[in-house]
GROMACS .gro file of C-alpha atoms in nm:
model
  213
    1MET     CA    1  -4.888  -5.049 -10.677
    2ARG     CA    2  -4.875  -5.248 -10.352
    3VAL     CA    3  -4.532  -5.402 -10.290
    4VAL     CA    4  -4.388  -5.657 -10.047
    5LEU     CA    5  -4.011  -5.619 -10.015
    6ALA     CA    6  -3.769  -5.889  -9.895
    7GLU     CA    7  -3.403  -5.795  -9.839
    8ASP     CA    8  -3.178  -5.891  -9.548
    9SER     CA    9  -2.954  -5.583  -9.578
   10THR     CA   10  -3.119  -5.321  -9.357
   11LEU     CA   11  -2.961  -5.032  -9.546
   12LEU     CA   12  -3.068  -5.157  -9.888
   13ARG     CA   13  -3.413  -5.262  -9.767
   14GLU     CA   14  -3.485  -4.919  -9.620
   15GLY     CA   15  -3.339  -4.747  -9.924
   16LEU     CA   16  -3.559  -4.946 -10.160
   17ALA     CA   17  -3.864  -4.884  -9.943
   18ARG     CA   18  -3.797  -4.509  -9.955
   19LEU     CA   19  -3.739  -4.516 -10.330
   20LEU     CA   20  -4.065  -4.703 -10.393
   21ALA     CA   21  -4.259  -4.471 -10.163
   22ASP     CA   22  -4.115  -4.167 -10.340
   23GLU     CA   23  -4.239  -4.313 -10.669
   24GLY     CA   24  -4.591  -4.338 -10.530
   25HIS     CA   25  -4.593  -4.710 -10.453
   26GLN     CA   26  -4.713  -4.856 -10.123
   27VAL     CA   27  -4.471  -5.087  -9.945
   28VAL     CA   28  -4.717  -5.293  -9.741
   29ALA     CA   29  -4.445  -5.511  -9.583
   30ALA     CA   30  -4.065  -5.525  -9.572
   31THR     CA   31  -3.892  -5.831  -9.432
   32ALA     CA   32  -3.539  -5.969  -9.395
   33ASP     CA   33  -3.648  -6.335  -9.395
   34ALA     CA   34  -3.771  -6.555  -9.681
   35GLU     CA   35  -4.018  -6.741  -9.463
   36GLN     CA   36  -4.167  -6.413  -9.345
   37LEU     CA   37  -4.188  -6.305  -9.709
   38VAL     CA   38  -4.436  -6.583  -9.785
   39VAL     CA   39  -4.634  -6.494  -9.471
   40ALA     CA   40  -4.642  -6.127  -9.574
   41VAL     CA   41  -4.768  -6.212  -9.923
   42GLU     CA   42  -5.043  -6.430  -9.778
   43LEU     CA   43  -5.145  -6.149  -9.543
   44HIS     CA   44  -5.125  -5.851  -9.780
   45ARG     CA   45  -5.172  -6.002 -10.130
   46PRO     CA   46  -4.952  -5.741 -10.301
   47ASP     CA   47  -4.936  -5.659 -10.671
   48VAL     CA   48  -4.563  -5.732 -10.684
   49VAL     CA   49  -4.290  -5.884 -10.470
   50VAL     CA   50  -3.930  -5.763 -10.478
   51THR     CA   51  -3.696  -6.020 -10.325
   52ASP     CA   52  -3.329  -6.099 -10.284
   53VAL     CA   53  -3.199  -6.454 -10.346
   54ARG     CA   54  -2.961  -6.521 -10.058
   55MET     CA   55  -3.126  -6.440  -9.728
   56PRO     CA   56  -3.226  -6.604  -9.398
   57PRO     CA   57  -3.301  -6.857  -9.271
   58THR     CA   58  -3.019  -7.043  -9.454
   59ASN     CA   59  -2.863  -6.756  -9.650
   60THR     CA   60  -2.845  -6.965  -9.967
   61ASP     CA   61  -3.130  -6.950 -10.220
   62ASP     CA   62  -3.420  -6.898  -9.976
   63GLY     CA   63  -3.553  -6.585 -10.145
   64LEU     CA   64  -3.575  -6.746 -10.487
   65ARG     CA   65  -3.740  -7.059 -10.349
   66ALA     CA   66  -3.988  -6.834 -10.169
   67ALA     CA   67  -4.058  -6.662 -10.503
   68LEU     CA   68  -4.136  -7.000 -10.658
   69GLU     CA   69  -4.377  -7.081 -10.376
   70ILE     CA   70  -4.544  -6.742 -10.411
   71ARG     CA   71  -4.594  -6.792 -10.784
   72ARG     CA   72  -4.736  -7.138 -10.718
   73ARG     CA   73  -4.980  -7.024 -10.451
   74TRP     CA   74  -5.065  -6.679 -10.587
   75PRO     CA   75  -4.992  -6.692 -10.963
   76ASP     CA   76  -5.121  -6.340 -11.026
   77THR     CA   77  -4.855  -6.190 -10.799
   78ALA     CA   78  -4.568  -6.043 -11.001
   79VAL     CA   79  -4.215  -6.118 -10.878
   80LEU     CA   80  -3.900  -5.915 -10.933
   81VAL     CA   81  -3.584  -6.089 -10.810
   82LEU     CA   82  -3.312  -5.841 -10.713
   83SER     CA   83  -2.978  -6.002 -10.635
   84GLN     CA   84  -2.602  -5.994 -10.668
   85TYR     CA   85  -2.611  -6.353 -10.790
   86VAL     CA   86  -2.760  -6.553 -11.076
   87GLU     CA   87  -2.892  -6.876 -10.928
   88ARG     CA   88  -2.935  -7.069 -11.253
   89ARG     CA   89  -3.137  -7.368 -11.137
   90TYR     CA   90  -3.420  -7.188 -10.962
   91ALA     CA   91  -3.405  -6.887 -11.195
   92ALA     CA   92  -3.474  -7.112 -11.493
   93LYS     CA   93  -3.760  -7.282 -11.306
   94LEU     CA   94  -3.912  -6.947 -11.210
   95LEU     CA   95  -3.909  -6.840 -11.575
   96THR     CA   96  -4.026  -7.168 -11.728
   97ASP     CA   97  -4.315  -7.226 -11.489
   98ARG     CA   98  -4.480  -6.904 -11.607
   99SER     CA   99  -4.273  -6.619 -11.741
  100GLU     CA  100  -4.539  -6.346 -11.741
  101GLY     CA  101  -4.496  -6.105 -11.454
  102VAL     CA  102  -4.144  -6.222 -11.364
  103GLY     CA  103  -3.818  -6.030 -11.356
  104TYR     CA  104  -3.459  -6.095 -11.249
  105VAL     CA  105  -3.218  -5.803 -11.222
  106LEU     CA  106  -2.884  -5.761 -11.051
  107LYS     CA  107  -2.828  -5.524 -10.762
  108ASP     CA  108  -2.593  -5.313 -10.970
  109ARG     CA  109  -2.909  -5.194 -11.145
  110VAL     CA  110  -3.021  -5.017 -10.828
  111ALA     CA  111  -2.752  -4.760 -10.907
  112GLN     CA  112  -2.947  -4.700 -11.229
  113VAL     CA  113  -3.279  -4.612 -11.072
  114GLU     CA  114  -3.473  -4.572 -11.394
  115ASP     CA  115  -3.378  -4.921 -11.512
  116PHE     CA  116  -3.489  -5.072 -11.181
  117LEU     CA  117  -3.821  -4.886 -11.183
  118ASP     CA  118  -3.877  -4.980 -11.547
  119ALA     CA  119  -3.822  -5.348 -11.462
  120LEU     CA  120  -4.065  -5.318 -11.172
  121ASP     CA  121  -4.332  -5.159 -11.392
  122ARG     CA  122  -4.287  -5.423 -11.661
  123VAL     CA  123  -4.329  -5.722 -11.432
  124ALA     CA  124  -4.624  -5.558 -11.257
  125ALA     CA  125  -4.786  -5.516 -11.600
  126GLY     CA  126  -4.740  -5.887 -11.672
  127SER     CA  127  -4.426  -5.868 -11.887
  128THR     CA  128  -4.081  -6.019 -11.838
  129ALA     CA  129  -3.775  -5.817 -11.732
  130LEU     CA  130  -3.434  -5.983 -11.736
  131ASP     CA  131  -3.096  -5.825 -11.680
  132PRO     CA  132  -2.868  -5.892 -11.980
  133GLU     CA  133  -2.612  -6.053 -11.748
  134VAL     CA  134  -2.879  -6.291 -11.616
  135VAL     CA  135  -2.963  -6.388 -11.973
  136ARG     CA  136  -2.594  -6.437 -12.055
  137GLN     CA  137  -2.532  -6.667 -11.760
  138LEU     CA  138  -2.844  -6.873 -11.823
  139ILE     CA  139  -2.750  -6.912 -12.187
  140SER     CA  140  -2.389  -7.006 -12.112
  141ALA     CA  141  -2.518  -7.311 -11.929
  142THR     CA  142  -2.737  -7.420 -12.221
  143SER     CA  143  -2.536  -7.331 -12.531
  144HIS     CA  144  -2.561  -7.693 -12.645
  145THR     CA  145  -2.929  -7.647 -12.737
  146ASP     CA  146  -2.940  -7.762 -13.099
  147PRO     CA  147  -3.223  -7.542 -13.241
  148LEU     CA  148  -3.045  -7.226 -13.133
  149ASN     CA  149  -2.748  -7.316 -13.348
  150ARG     CA  150  -2.970  -7.262 -13.653
  151LEU     CA  151  -3.008  -6.890 -13.585
  152THR     CA  152  -2.806  -6.619 -13.756
  153PRO     CA  153  -2.620  -6.366 -13.540
  154ARG     CA  154  -2.892  -6.107 -13.609
  155GLU     CA  155  -3.168  -6.352 -13.514
  156ARG     CA  156  -2.985  -6.430 -13.191
  157ASP     CA  157  -2.962  -6.056 -13.121
  158VAL     CA  158  -3.336  -6.023 -13.169
  159LEU     CA  159  -3.407  -6.321 -12.945
  160HIS     CA  160  -3.163  -6.191 -12.684
  161HIS     CA  161  -3.359  -5.866 -12.659
  162MET     CA  162  -3.690  -6.054 -12.661
  163ALA     CA  163  -3.565  -6.252 -12.361
  164GLN     CA  164  -3.511  -5.924 -12.174
  165GLY     CA  165  -3.879  -5.845 -12.225
  166HIS     CA  166  -3.846  -5.574 -12.490
  167THR     CA  167  -4.118  -5.511 -12.747
  168ASN     CA  168  -4.054  -5.523 -13.124
  169ALA     CA  169  -4.041  -5.144 -13.133
  170ALA     CA  170  -3.786  -5.129 -12.852
  171ILE     CA  171  -3.574  -5.400 -13.017
  172ALA     CA  172  -3.578  -5.213 -13.347
  173GLU     CA  173  -3.458  -4.898 -13.171
  174ARG     CA  174  -3.180  -5.082 -12.988
  175LEU     CA  175  -3.058  -5.258 -13.304
  176HIS     CA  176  -3.099  -4.946 -13.520
  177VAL     CA  177  -3.329  -5.114 -13.773
  178SER     CA  178  -3.691  -5.068 -13.874
  179GLN     CA  179  -3.970  -5.234 -13.679
  180SER     CA  180  -4.080  -5.414 -13.996
  181ALA     CA  181  -3.732  -5.568 -14.017
  182ILE     CA  182  -3.772  -5.706 -13.667
  183GLU     CA  183  -4.116  -5.841 -13.748
  184LYS     CA  184  -3.972  -6.028 -14.045
  185HIS     CA  185  -3.768  -6.236 -13.803
  186VAL     CA  186  -4.067  -6.465 -13.745
  187LYS     CA  187  -3.849  -6.729 -13.913
  188ILE     CA  188  -3.696  -6.758 -13.568
  189PHE     CA  189  -4.009  -6.954 -13.474
  190TYR     CA  190  -3.960  -7.182 -13.772
  191LYS     CA  191  -3.597  -7.249 -13.686
  192LEU     CA  192  -3.692  -7.325 -13.327
  193ASP     CA  193  -3.967  -7.567 -13.440
  194LEU     CA  194  -4.244  -7.346 -13.300
  195THR     CA  195  -4.446  -7.272 -13.614
  196HIS     CA  196  -4.719  -7.520 -13.518
  197ALA     CA  197  -4.735  -7.435 -13.148
  198THR     CA  198  -5.093  -7.372 -13.039
  199GLY     CA  199  -5.240  -7.253 -12.711
  200TYR     CA  200  -4.923  -7.070 -12.611
  201SER     CA  201  -4.743  -6.752 -12.717
  202ARG     CA  202  -4.472  -6.846 -12.967
  203ARG     CA  203  -4.276  -6.546 -12.844
  204ILE     CA  204  -4.274  -6.680 -12.487
  205LEU     CA  205  -4.193  -7.032 -12.605
  206ALA     CA  206  -3.900  -6.898 -12.809
  207ILE     CA  207  -3.769  -6.710 -12.505
  208LEU     CA  208  -3.802  -7.018 -12.286
  209ARG     CA  209  -3.620  -7.229 -12.541
  210TYR     CA  210  -3.351  -6.961 -12.556
  211LEU     CA  211  -3.320  -6.983 -12.179
  212GLY     CA  212  -3.279  -7.359 -12.197
  213SER     CA  213  -3.625  -7.474 -12.093
   0.00000   0.00000   0.00000
């Protein structure tokens, strides 16, 4: 796939570019500046963007705000946020605007190369990939959400894994139950008042509600 990479750490940026190239991907641009990231996407129209959160010009949340602009202007461009930080406000907005083709993983995952590459492949394919710690921090800010209090511990486990972008089969494997058992948890949609939702994926709506949308 064609990738635009945004990371202000030269060492990490070059390391990621080498890793992606070794995996057969084409890094069409690599920048250390969020404003240049948007310019690079406009110029190259990549399949996926990998961006940090805190980077120039202000070294606050420029990378994540650039990701939001990219998704607004080029909605078919997948975005994988790679950061040391969970910026709750803009992370939630990035996910609620349109969760398909979006990922948010922490830089510690780079040490686990297969997990990082799996997240990249998933967002490029139009799925969602969220680090469990990102999910935990987003949920901790929205634990007051009433419908979620109706779920059993097992149902919350299922929804937690759904929020990370896993399929029913993958969730069943992780929870050591049958896939049919996972599929029976459609009552999650009932408890979250989503049984009559039309025009949208109930699975995505459940995830967004779980994330406090």
